[in-house]
Coordinates of C-alpha atoms (C1' of nucleotides) in Angstrom, one line a residue:
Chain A
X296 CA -0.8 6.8 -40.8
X297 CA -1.6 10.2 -40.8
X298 CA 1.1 13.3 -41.6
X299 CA 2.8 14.8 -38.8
X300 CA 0.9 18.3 -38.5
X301 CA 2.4 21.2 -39.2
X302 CA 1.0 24.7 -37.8
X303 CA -2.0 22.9 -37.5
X304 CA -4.1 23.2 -34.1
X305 CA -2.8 20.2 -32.3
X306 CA -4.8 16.9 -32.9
X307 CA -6.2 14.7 -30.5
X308 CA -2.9 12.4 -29.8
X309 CA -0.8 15.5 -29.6
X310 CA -3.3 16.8 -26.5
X311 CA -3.6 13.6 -24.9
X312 CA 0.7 13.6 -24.8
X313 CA 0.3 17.2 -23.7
X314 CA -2.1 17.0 -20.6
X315 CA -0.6 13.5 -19.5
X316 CA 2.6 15.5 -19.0
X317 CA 1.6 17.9 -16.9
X318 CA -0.5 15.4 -14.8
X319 CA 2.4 12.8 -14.6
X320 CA 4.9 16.0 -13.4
X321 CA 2.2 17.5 -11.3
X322 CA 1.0 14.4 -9.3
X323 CA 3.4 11.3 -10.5
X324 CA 2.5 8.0 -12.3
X325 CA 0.2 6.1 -9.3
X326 CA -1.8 9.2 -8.6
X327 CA -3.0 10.6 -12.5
X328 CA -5.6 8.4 -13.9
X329 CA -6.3 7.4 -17.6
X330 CA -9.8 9.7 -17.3
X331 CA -8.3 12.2 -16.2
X332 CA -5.9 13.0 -18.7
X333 CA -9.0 12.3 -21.0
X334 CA -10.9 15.0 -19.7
X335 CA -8.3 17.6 -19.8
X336 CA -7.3 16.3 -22.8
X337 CA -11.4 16.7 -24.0
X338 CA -12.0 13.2 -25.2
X339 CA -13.2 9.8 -24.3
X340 CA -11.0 8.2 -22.1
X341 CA -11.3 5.0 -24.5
X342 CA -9.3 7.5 -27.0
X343 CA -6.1 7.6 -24.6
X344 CA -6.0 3.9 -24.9
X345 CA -6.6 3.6 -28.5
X346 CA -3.5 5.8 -29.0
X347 CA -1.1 4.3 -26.6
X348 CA -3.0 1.3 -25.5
X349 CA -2.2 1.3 -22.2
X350 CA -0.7 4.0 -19.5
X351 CA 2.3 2.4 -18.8
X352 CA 2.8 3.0 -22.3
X353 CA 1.7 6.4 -22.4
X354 CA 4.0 7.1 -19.2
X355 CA 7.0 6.0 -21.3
X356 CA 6.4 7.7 -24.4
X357 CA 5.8 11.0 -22.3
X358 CA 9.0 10.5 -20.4
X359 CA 11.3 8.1 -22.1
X360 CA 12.8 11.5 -24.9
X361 CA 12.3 14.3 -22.3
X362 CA 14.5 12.5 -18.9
X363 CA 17.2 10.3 -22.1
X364 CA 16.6 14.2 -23.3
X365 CA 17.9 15.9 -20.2
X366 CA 20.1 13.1 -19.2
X367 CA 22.3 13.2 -22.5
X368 CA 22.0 17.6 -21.8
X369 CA 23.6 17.0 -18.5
X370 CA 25.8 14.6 -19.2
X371 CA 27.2 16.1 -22.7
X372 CA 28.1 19.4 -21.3
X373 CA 31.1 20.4 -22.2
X374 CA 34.3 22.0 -19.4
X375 CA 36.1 23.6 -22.9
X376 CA 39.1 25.2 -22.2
X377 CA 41.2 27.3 -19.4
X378 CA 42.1 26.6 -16.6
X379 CA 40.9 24.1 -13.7
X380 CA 38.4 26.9 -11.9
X381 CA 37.2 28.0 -15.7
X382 CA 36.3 24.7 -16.4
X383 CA 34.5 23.9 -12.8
X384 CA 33.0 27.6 -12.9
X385 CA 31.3 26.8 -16.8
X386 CA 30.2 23.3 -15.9
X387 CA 28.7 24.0 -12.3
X388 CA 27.0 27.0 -14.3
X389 CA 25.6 24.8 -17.7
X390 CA 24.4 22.0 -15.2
X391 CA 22.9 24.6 -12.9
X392 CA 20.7 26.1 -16.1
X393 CA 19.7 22.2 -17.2
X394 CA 18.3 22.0 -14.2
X395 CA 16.6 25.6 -14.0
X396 CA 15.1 24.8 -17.4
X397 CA 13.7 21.6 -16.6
X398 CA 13.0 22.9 -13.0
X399 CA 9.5 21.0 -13.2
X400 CA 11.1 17.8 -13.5
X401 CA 14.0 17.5 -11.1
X402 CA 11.6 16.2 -8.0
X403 CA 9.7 14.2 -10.5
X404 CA 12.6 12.1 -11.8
X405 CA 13.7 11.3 -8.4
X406 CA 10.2 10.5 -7.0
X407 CA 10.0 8.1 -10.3
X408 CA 13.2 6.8 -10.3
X409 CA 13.4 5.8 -6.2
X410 CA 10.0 4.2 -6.4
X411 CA 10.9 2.0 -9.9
X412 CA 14.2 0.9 -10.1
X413 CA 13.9 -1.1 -13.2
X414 CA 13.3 2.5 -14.9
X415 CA 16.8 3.1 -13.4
X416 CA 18.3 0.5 -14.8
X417 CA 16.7 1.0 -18.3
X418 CA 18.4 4.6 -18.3
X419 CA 21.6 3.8 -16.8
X420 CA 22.0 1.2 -20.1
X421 CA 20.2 3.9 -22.4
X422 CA 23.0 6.3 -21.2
X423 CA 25.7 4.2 -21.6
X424 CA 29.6 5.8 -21.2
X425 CA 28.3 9.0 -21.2
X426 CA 28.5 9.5 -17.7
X427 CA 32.0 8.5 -16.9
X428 CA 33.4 10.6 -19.8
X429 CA 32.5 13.8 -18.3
X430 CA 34.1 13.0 -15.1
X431 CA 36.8 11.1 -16.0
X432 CA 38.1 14.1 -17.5
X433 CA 37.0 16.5 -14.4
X434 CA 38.6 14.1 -12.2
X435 CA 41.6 14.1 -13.9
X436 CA 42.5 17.8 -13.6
X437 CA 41.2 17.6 -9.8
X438 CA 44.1 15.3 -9.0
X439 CA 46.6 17.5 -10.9
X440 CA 45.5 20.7 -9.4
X441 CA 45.3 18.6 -5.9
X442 CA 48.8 17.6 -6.6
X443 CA 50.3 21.3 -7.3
X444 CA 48.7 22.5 -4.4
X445 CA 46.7 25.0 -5.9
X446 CA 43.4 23.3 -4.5
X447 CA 43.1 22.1 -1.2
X448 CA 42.6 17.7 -0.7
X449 CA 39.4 16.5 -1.6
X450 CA 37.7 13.4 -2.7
X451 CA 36.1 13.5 -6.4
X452 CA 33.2 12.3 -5.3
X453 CA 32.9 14.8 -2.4
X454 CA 33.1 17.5 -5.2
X455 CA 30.8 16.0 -7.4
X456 CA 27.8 15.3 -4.1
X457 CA 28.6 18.9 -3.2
X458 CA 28.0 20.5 -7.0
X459 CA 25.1 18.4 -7.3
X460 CA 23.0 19.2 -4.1
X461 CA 23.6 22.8 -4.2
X462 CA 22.4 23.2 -7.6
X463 CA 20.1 20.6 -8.1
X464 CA 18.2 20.7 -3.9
X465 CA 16.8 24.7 -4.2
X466 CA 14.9 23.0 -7.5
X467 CA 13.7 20.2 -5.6
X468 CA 12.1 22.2 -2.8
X469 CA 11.4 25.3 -4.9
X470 CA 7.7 25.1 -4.8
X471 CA 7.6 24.6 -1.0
X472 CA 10.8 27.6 -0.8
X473 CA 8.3 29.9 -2.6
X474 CA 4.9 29.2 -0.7
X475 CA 7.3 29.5 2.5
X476 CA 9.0 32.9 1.8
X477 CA 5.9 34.1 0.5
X478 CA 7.7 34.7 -3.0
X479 CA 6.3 35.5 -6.5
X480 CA 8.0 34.1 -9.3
X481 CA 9.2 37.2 -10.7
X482 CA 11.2 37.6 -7.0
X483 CA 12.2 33.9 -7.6
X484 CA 14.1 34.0 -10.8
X485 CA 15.9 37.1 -9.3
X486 CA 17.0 34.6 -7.0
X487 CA 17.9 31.5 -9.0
X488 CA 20.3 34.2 -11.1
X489 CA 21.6 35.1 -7.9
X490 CA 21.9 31.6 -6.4
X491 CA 23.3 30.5 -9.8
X492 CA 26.8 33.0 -9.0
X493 CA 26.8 32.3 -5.1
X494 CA 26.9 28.2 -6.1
X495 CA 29.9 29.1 -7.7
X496 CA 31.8 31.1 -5.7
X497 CA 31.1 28.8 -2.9
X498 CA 32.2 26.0 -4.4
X499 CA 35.3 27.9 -5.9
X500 CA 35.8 29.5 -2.4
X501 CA 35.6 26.1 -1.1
X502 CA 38.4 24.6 -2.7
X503 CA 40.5 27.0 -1.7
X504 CA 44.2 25.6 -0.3
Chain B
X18 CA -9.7 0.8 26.1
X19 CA -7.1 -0.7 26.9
X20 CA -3.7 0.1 28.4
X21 CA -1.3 0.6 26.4
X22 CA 1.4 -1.9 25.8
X23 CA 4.4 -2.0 28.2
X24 CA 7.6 -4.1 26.9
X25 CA 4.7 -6.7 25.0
X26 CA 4.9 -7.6 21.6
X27 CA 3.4 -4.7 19.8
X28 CA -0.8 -5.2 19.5
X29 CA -2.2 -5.3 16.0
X30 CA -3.1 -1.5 16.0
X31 CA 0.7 -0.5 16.6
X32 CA 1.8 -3.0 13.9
X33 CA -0.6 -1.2 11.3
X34 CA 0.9 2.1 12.2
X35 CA 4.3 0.7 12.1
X36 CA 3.9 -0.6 8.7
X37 CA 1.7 2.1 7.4
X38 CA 4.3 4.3 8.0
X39 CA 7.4 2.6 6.1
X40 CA 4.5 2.1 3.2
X41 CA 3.7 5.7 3.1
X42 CA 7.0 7.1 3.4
X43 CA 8.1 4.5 0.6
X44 CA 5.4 5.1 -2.0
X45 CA 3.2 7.8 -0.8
X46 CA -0.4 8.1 0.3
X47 CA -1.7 7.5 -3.3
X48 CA 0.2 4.2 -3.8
X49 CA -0.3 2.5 -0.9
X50 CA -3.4 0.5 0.1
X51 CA -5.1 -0.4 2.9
X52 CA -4.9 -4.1 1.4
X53 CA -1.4 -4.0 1.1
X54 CA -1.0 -2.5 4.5
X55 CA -2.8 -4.9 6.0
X56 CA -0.7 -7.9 4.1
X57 CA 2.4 -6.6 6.0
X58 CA 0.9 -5.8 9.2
X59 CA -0.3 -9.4 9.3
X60 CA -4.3 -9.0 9.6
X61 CA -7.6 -8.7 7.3
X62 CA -7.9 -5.5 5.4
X63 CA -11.0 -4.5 7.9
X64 CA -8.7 -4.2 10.9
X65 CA -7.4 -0.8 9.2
X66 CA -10.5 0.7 9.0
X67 CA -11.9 -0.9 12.3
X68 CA -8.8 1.5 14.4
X69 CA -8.6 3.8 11.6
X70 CA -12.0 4.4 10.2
X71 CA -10.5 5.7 7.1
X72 CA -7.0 5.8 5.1
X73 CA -6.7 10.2 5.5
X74 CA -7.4 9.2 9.1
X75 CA -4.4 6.5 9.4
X76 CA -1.6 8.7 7.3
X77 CA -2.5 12.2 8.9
X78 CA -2.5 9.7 12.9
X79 CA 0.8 8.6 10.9
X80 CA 2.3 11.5 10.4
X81 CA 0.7 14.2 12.5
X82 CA 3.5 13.2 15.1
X83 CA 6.6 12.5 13.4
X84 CA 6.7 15.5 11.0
X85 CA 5.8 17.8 14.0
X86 CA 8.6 16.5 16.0
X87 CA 11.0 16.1 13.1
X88 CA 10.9 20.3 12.9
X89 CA 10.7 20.6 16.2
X90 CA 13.9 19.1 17.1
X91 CA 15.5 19.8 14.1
X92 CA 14.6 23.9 14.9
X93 CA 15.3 23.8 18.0
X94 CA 18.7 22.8 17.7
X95 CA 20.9 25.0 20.6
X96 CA 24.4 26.8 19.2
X97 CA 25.7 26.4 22.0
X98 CA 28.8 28.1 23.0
X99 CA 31.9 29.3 21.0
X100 CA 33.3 31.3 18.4
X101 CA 31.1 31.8 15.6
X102 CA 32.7 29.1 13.4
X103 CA 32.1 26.7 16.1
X104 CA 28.6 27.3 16.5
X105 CA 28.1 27.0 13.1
X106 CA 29.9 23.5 13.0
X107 CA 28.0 22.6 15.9
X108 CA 24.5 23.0 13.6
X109 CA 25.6 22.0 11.1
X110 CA 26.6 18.7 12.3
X111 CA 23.1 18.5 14.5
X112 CA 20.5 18.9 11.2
X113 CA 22.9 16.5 9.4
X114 CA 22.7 13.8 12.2
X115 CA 18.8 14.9 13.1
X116 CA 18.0 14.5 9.3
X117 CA 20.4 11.2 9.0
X118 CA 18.3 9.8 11.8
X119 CA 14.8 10.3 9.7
X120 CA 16.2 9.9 6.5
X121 CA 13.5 7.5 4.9
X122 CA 11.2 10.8 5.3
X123 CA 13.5 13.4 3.5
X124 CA 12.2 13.2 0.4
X125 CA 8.2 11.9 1.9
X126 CA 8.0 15.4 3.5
X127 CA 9.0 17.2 0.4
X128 CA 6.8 15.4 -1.8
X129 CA 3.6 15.6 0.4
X130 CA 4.3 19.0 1.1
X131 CA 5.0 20.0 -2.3
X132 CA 1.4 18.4 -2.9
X133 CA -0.7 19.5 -0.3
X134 CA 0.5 23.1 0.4
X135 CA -2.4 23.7 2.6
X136 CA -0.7 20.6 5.1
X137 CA 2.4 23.1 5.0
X138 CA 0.3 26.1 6.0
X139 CA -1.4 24.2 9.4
X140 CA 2.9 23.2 9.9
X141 CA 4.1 26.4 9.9
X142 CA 0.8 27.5 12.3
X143 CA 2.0 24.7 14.7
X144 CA 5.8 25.6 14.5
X145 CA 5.2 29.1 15.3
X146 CA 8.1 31.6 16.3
X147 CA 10.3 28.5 16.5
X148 CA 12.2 29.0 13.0
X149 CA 13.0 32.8 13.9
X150 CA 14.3 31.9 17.0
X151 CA 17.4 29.7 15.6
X152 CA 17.9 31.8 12.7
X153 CA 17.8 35.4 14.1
X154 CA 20.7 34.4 16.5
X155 CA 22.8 33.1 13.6
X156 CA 22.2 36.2 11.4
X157 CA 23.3 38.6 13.8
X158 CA 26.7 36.7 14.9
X159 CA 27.1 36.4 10.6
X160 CA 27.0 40.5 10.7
X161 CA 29.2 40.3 13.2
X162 CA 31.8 38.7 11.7
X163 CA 31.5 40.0 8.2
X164 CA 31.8 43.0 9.5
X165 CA 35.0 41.6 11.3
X166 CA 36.1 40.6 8.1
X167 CA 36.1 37.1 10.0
X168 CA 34.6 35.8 7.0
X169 CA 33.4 36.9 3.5
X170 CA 30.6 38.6 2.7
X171 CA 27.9 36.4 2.6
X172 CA 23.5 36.9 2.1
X173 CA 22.4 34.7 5.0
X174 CA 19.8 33.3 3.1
X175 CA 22.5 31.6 0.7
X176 CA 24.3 30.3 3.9
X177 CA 21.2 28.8 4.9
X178 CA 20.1 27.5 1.6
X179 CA 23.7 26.1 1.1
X180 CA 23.7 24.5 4.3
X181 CA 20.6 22.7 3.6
X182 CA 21.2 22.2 0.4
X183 CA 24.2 20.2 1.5
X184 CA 22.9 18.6 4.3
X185 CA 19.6 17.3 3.0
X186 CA 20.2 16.6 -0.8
X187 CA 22.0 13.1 -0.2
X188 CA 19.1 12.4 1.4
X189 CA 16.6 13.0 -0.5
X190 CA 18.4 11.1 -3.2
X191 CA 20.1 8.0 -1.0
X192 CA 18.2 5.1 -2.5
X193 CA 18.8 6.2 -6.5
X194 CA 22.7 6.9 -5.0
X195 CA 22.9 3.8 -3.2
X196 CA 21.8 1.7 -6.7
X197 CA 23.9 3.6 -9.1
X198 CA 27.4 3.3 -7.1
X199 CA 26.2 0.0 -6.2
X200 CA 26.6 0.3 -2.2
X201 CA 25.9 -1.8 0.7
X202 CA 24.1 0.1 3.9
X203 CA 27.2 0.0 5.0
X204 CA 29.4 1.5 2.7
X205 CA 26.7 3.8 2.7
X206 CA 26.8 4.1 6.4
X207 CA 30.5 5.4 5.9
X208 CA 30.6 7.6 3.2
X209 CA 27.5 9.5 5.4
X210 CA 29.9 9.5 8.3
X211 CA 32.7 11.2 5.9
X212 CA 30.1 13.3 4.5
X213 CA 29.4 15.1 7.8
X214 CA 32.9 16.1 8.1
X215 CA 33.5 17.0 4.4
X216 CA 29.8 19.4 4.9
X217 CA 31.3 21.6 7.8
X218 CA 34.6 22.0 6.0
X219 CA 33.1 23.0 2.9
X220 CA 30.8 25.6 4.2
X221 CA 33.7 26.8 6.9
X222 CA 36.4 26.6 4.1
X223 CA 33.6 28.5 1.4
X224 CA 33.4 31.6 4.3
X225 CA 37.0 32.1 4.6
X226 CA 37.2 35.7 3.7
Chain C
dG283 C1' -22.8 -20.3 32.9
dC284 C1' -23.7 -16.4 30.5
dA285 C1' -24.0 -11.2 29.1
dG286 C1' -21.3 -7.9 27.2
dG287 C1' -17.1 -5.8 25.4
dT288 C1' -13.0 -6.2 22.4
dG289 C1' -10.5 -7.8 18.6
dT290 C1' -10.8 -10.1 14.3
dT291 C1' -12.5 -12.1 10.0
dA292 C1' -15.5 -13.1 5.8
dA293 C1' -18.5 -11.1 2.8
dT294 C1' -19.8 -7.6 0.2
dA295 C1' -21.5 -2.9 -1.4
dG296 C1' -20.1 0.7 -4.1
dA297 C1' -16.6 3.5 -6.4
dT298 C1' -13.0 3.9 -9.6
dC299 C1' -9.6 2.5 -12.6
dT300 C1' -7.6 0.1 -16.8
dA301 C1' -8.4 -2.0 -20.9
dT302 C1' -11.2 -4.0 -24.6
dT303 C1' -14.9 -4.3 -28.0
dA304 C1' -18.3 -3.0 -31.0
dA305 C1' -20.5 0.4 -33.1
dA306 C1' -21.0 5.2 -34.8
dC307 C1' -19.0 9.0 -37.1
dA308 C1' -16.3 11.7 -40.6
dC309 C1' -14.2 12.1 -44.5
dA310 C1' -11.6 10.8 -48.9
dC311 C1' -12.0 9.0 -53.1
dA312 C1' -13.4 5.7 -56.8
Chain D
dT129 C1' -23.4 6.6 -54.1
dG130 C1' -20.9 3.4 -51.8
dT131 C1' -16.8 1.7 -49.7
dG132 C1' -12.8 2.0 -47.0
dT133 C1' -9.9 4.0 -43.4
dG134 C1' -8.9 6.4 -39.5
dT135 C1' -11.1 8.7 -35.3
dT136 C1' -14.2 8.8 -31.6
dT137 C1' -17.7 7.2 -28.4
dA138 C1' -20.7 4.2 -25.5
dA139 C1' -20.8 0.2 -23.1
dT140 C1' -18.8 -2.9 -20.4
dA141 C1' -15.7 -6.6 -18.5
dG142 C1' -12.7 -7.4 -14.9
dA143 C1' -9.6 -5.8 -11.4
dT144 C1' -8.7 -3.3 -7.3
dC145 C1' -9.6 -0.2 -3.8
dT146 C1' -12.1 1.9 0.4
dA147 C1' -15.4 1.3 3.6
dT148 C1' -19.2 -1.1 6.0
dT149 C1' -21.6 -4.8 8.1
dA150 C1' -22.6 -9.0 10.2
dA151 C1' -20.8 -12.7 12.4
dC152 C1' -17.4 -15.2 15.2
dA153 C1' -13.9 -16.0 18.9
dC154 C1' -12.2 -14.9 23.2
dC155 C1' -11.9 -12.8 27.6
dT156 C1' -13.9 -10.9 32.0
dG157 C1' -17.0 -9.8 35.6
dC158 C1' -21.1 -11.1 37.7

DNA sequence: GCAGGTGTTAATAGATCTATTAAACACACA
DNA sequence: TGTGTGTTTAATAGATCTATTAACACCTGC
């Protein structure tokens, strides 16, 4: 076994991981071919299978850090203290720039995820309590706030479905968004810092009593 | 050629398009086969490509149809009459049912699209002036009342991405929802129905001024 | 009854893909 | 120099996929 490089040009193994995860994000699992990674990646395709033997391997080892990776990001984010609309404002905010930053991945994971449920599965045990901690918490505080009045009756769940689409569908589409309004990315991250504000005062607005 | 089919069973060429369609919207054009299509449709692989000549040919005589009328209907949706909240409601409540109805292709349309950008350009040739049309009557009435101080100030853009956002996310994630919270169709068939009502009172409540 | 059209299948060509194997190569080090 | 080890390639087996072709079955009009 060969020492991890350091500073080094990246070797062969390192390109091979490199190109496959563009191809995998770009055009999906069934669609990107062993050969193809291999020429981008500028070696025999025999080479991608002597380092990961086969692509179902390959596809794991690509994904299996970065989505546990962004997963456990998501997940771990933390409401801190103040008050209930503090605590909403940060979270809807951190999970909006997760999302931004992995902005590549977002249709990518659900395209995987829908067509291979045992991958699901796999990540919903990798993940373990971690979901239910967040919102346990969240949850709590809704019912208190509900309960003094302060925010108008809504379900949980209803809060959580309306965070989620608003920050996570603009990412979904955001290729097809651009190409349709004709914008440059420069004009798109003007928008997304925008959008990133408006998310939140619509949902704060929208909880009003 | 033959007459087409009144109130027979369906012929082997309609059975191909019928199960070419759920294969395509399932997995995509590059995971689905001929073979496999074939398999479902009940027939030997060289029946697809006897009707079809070739598997572009099948998925564009697949699709060319439905995602034409799919914007065409869910574009041409009327206001109607009423105060500006009402109308609002009203469209709301018409792209959440239009897209409800195709829901299976929700997340087909923006993956294809997303891939093929030049399929989106001939779309939005064949839609035309249609997308101004609904959207240029619901900007002015959004002045209007802003300047009313009816309801907060508001970019219509961000009304219109939130909207969508709202209406179509669930959609495009339904499967990977319906597995993690572990629902039936038909506690999924509910919590859509509560979900139309919860979208229009979060976007009216989110306006309030 | 049979000639011709339509629908269907079996067989197969040809392409491409995954994966394996054996051999060539490069380099370290005794 | 020679041997060993890790890297890379060429060649290829075997699977699967698209597409074509030839043959077969069945109906219909003459």
């Amino acid at each position: 076994m060969k020492e991890t490089n350091r500073s080094e040009e990246p070797n062969m193994e390192e390109r091979i991981l490199t190109e496959a995860e563009k191809l995998f994000f770009e055009k999906g699992f069934a669609a990107t071919s062993t050969t193809e990674i291999a020429r981008l990646a500028g070696c025999n395709q025999a080479l991608v299978h002597y380092y990961f033997r086969t692509k179902e391997n390959l596809f794991t080892k690509v994904l299996g850090g970065k989505v546990k990776g962004f997963f456990n990001e998501f997940l771990s984010v933390n409401a801190g203290e103040g008050d209930f609309k503090t605590k909403l404002a940060r979270v809807i905010g951190c999970h909006f720039d997760i999302i931004r930053q992995n902005s590549h991945m977002t249709l990518f994971l659900i395209t995987e995820f829908t067509r291979d449920p045992l991958r699901l599965e796999e990540l919903k045990r990798e993940l373990g309590e971690l979901p239910s901690q967040l919102f346990a918490s969240l949850e709590e505080d809704l019912q208190r706030e509900i309960a003094a009045g302060r925010i108008r009756k809504i379900e949980f769940i209803d809060l959580l479905i309306n965070i989620l689409s608003l920050n996570a569908f603009l990412f979904v589409v955001k290729p097809l968004f651009m190409q349709i309004c004709g914008l440059t990315d420069q004009q798109t991250e003007a928008l997304l810092d925008h959008r990133k504000q408006e998310i939140i005062q619509t949902i704060l607005s929208s909880l009003r009593p």
